[in-house]
Amino acid sequence: MAKDNKPEQDRRAMQRFPVNIDVEWEGAIGRQKGTISDVSSLGCFILCSGEVDNTEDVNIFIPLGDGMKLQFPGEVINHVFEIGFGVRFKQLNKAQQQFLDSIIESVAD
C-alpha cells in the first residue's frame, strides 16, 4: 500500500485561497488533467490521481479563456496518493506572476 508523502514541516507561508480551476499538468509520466483546489502566490494544490514524487519538476497549464494556456513551472513539495499534490512555483516571469495575482485577487474578495 502506498503511503502519503508530506514533508515533516509543512510551511505555508502565504494565505491560500480556494479555487476550482481545471488545468493540465505535465510531469515524468506525461500530461494529465487535474483541478487546482487552492492557490497562493507561492504555489497551489492540484487534485488528480496521477503519480508524482516529491521534488519532481512539473509544469502546470492554466487556461487563459481563449483556448490558450499559460505554463507555470513548479516543483512537487508533497503528494497524497490518489488525491493530489502541492506545487511550489519556480522562477515565474512577470506575465505569469501578474496572471497568478489576478486569479488571487478575483477570489480574495
CSV table of C-alpha atoms in Angstrom, one decimal:
chain,number,residue,atom,x,y,z
A,1,MET,CA,0.0,0.0,0.0
A,2,ALA,CA,1.3,3.4,-0.9
A,3,LYS,CA,1.8,5.9,1.8
A,4,ASP,CA,1.2,9.6,1.9
A,5,ASN,CA,4.4,11.6,1.5
A,6,LYS,CA,4.5,15.0,3.1
A,7,PRO,CA,7.5,17.0,4.3
A,8,GLU,CA,7.9,16.8,8.1
A,9,GLN,CA,7.5,20.5,8.3
A,10,ASP,CA,4.6,21.9,6.4
A,11,ARG,CA,5.5,25.5,5.8
A,12,ARG,CA,2.5,27.5,4.5
A,13,ALA,CA,4.0,31.0,4.5
A,14,MET,CA,1.3,32.5,2.3
A,15,GLN,CA,-2.5,32.6,2.7
A,16,ARG,CA,-4.2,30.1,0.3
A,17,PHE,CA,-7.4,30.8,-1.5
A,18,PRO,CA,-9.9,28.2,-2.6
A,19,VAL,CA,-10.5,27.9,-6.3
A,20,ASN,CA,-11.8,25.4,-8.8
A,21,ILE,CA,-9.7,25.7,-12.0
A,22,ASP,CA,-9.5,22.8,-14.4
A,23,VAL,CA,-5.9,22.5,-15.6
A,24,GLU,CA,-3.4,20.2,-17.3
A,25,TRP,CA,-0.1,19.3,-15.7
A,26,GLU,CA,2.9,17.6,-17.0
A,27,GLY,CA,5.4,15.5,-15.1
A,28,ALA,CA,7.6,12.5,-15.6
A,29,ILE,CA,4.5,10.3,-16.6
A,30,GLY,CA,3.3,12.8,-19.2
A,31,ARG,CA,0.5,15.2,-19.4
A,32,GLN,CA,-2.6,14.7,-17.2
A,33,LYS,CA,-5.7,16.5,-16.2
A,34,GLY,CA,-6.3,17.9,-12.7
A,35,THR,CA,-8.1,20.7,-10.8
A,36,ILE,CA,-6.4,23.4,-8.8
A,37,SER,CA,-8.3,23.4,-5.4
A,38,ASP,CA,-6.3,26.2,-3.7
A,39,VAL,CA,-3.7,28.8,-4.7
A,40,SER,CA,-1.3,31.2,-3.2
A,41,SER,CA,1.4,33.4,-4.8
A,42,LEU,CA,3.9,30.7,-4.0
A,43,GLY,CA,2.1,27.6,-5.2
A,44,CYS,CA,-1.1,25.5,-5.5
A,45,PHE,CA,-2.7,22.2,-4.7
A,46,ILE,CA,-3.8,20.0,-7.7
A,47,LEU,CA,-6.5,17.4,-7.3
A,48,CYS,CA,-5.7,14.4,-9.5
A,49,SER,CA,-5.0,10.7,-9.4
A,50,GLY,CA,-1.6,10.9,-11.3
A,51,GLU,CA,1.5,9.7,-9.6
A,52,VAL,CA,4.3,12.2,-8.8
A,53,ASP,CA,7.3,12.2,-6.5
A,54,ASN,CA,8.4,14.8,-4.0
A,55,THR,CA,10.9,17.3,-5.6
A,56,GLU,CA,9.7,16.2,-9.1
A,57,ASP,CA,9.6,19.1,-11.6
A,58,VAL,CA,6.1,19.7,-13.1
A,59,ASN,CA,4.5,22.2,-15.5
A,60,ILE,CA,1.0,23.5,-14.8
A,61,PHE,CA,-1.0,24.7,-17.8
A,62,ILE,CA,-3.7,27.2,-16.7
A,63,PRO,CA,-6.4,28.2,-19.3
A,64,LEU,CA,-6.5,31.8,-20.4
A,65,GLY,CA,-10.1,31.6,-21.6
A,66,ASP,CA,-9.5,31.9,-25.3
A,67,GLY,CA,-8.2,28.3,-25.9
A,68,MET,CA,-4.7,29.2,-24.9
A,69,LYS,CA,-2.9,28.1,-21.8
A,70,LEU,CA,-0.2,29.8,-19.7
A,71,GLN,CA,2.5,27.5,-18.4
A,72,PHE,CA,3.7,27.6,-14.8
A,73,PRO,CA,6.9,25.7,-13.8
A,74,GLY,CA,6.9,24.2,-10.4
A,75,GLU,CA,8.2,21.5,-8.0
A,76,VAL,CA,6.2,19.0,-6.1
A,77,ILE,CA,6.5,19.7,-2.4
A,78,ASN,CA,4.1,17.0,-1.2
A,79,HIS,CA,1.7,14.4,-2.6
A,80,VAL,CA,-1.2,12.4,-1.2
A,81,PHE,CA,-1.8,9.2,-3.0
A,82,GLU,CA,-4.9,9.2,-5.2
A,83,ILE,CA,-5.8,12.8,-4.0
A,84,GLY,CA,-3.3,15.1,-5.5
A,85,PHE,CA,-0.2,17.1,-4.9
A,86,GLY,CA,1.2,20.5,-3.7
A,87,VAL,CA,3.4,22.6,-6.1
A,88,ARG,CA,5.8,25.4,-5.3
A,89,PHE,CA,6.0,27.7,-8.3
A,90,LYS,CA,9.6,28.2,-9.7
A,91,GLN,CA,11.0,31.2,-11.4
A,92,LEU,CA,7.8,32.9,-12.6
A,93,ASN,CA,8.2,35.7,-15.2
A,94,LYS,CA,6.3,38.9,-14.9
A,95,ALA,CA,3.4,37.8,-17.1
A,96,GLN,CA,3.0,34.6,-15.1
A,97,GLN,CA,3.1,36.4,-11.8
A,98,GLN,CA,0.6,39.0,-13.0
A,99,PHE,CA,-1.8,36.3,-14.1
A,100,LEU,CA,-1.4,34.5,-10.8
A,101,ASP,CA,-2.0,37.7,-8.9
A,102,SER,CA,-5.2,38.4,-10.9
A,103,ILE,CA,-6.5,34.9,-10.0
A,104,ILE,CA,-5.8,35.5,-6.4
A,105,GLU,CA,-7.4,39.0,-6.4
A,106,SER,CA,-10.6,37.6,-8.1
A,107,VAL,CA,-11.1,35.1,-5.3
A,108,ALA,CA,-9.7,37.0,-2.3
A,109,ASP,CA,-12.7,39.3,-2.0
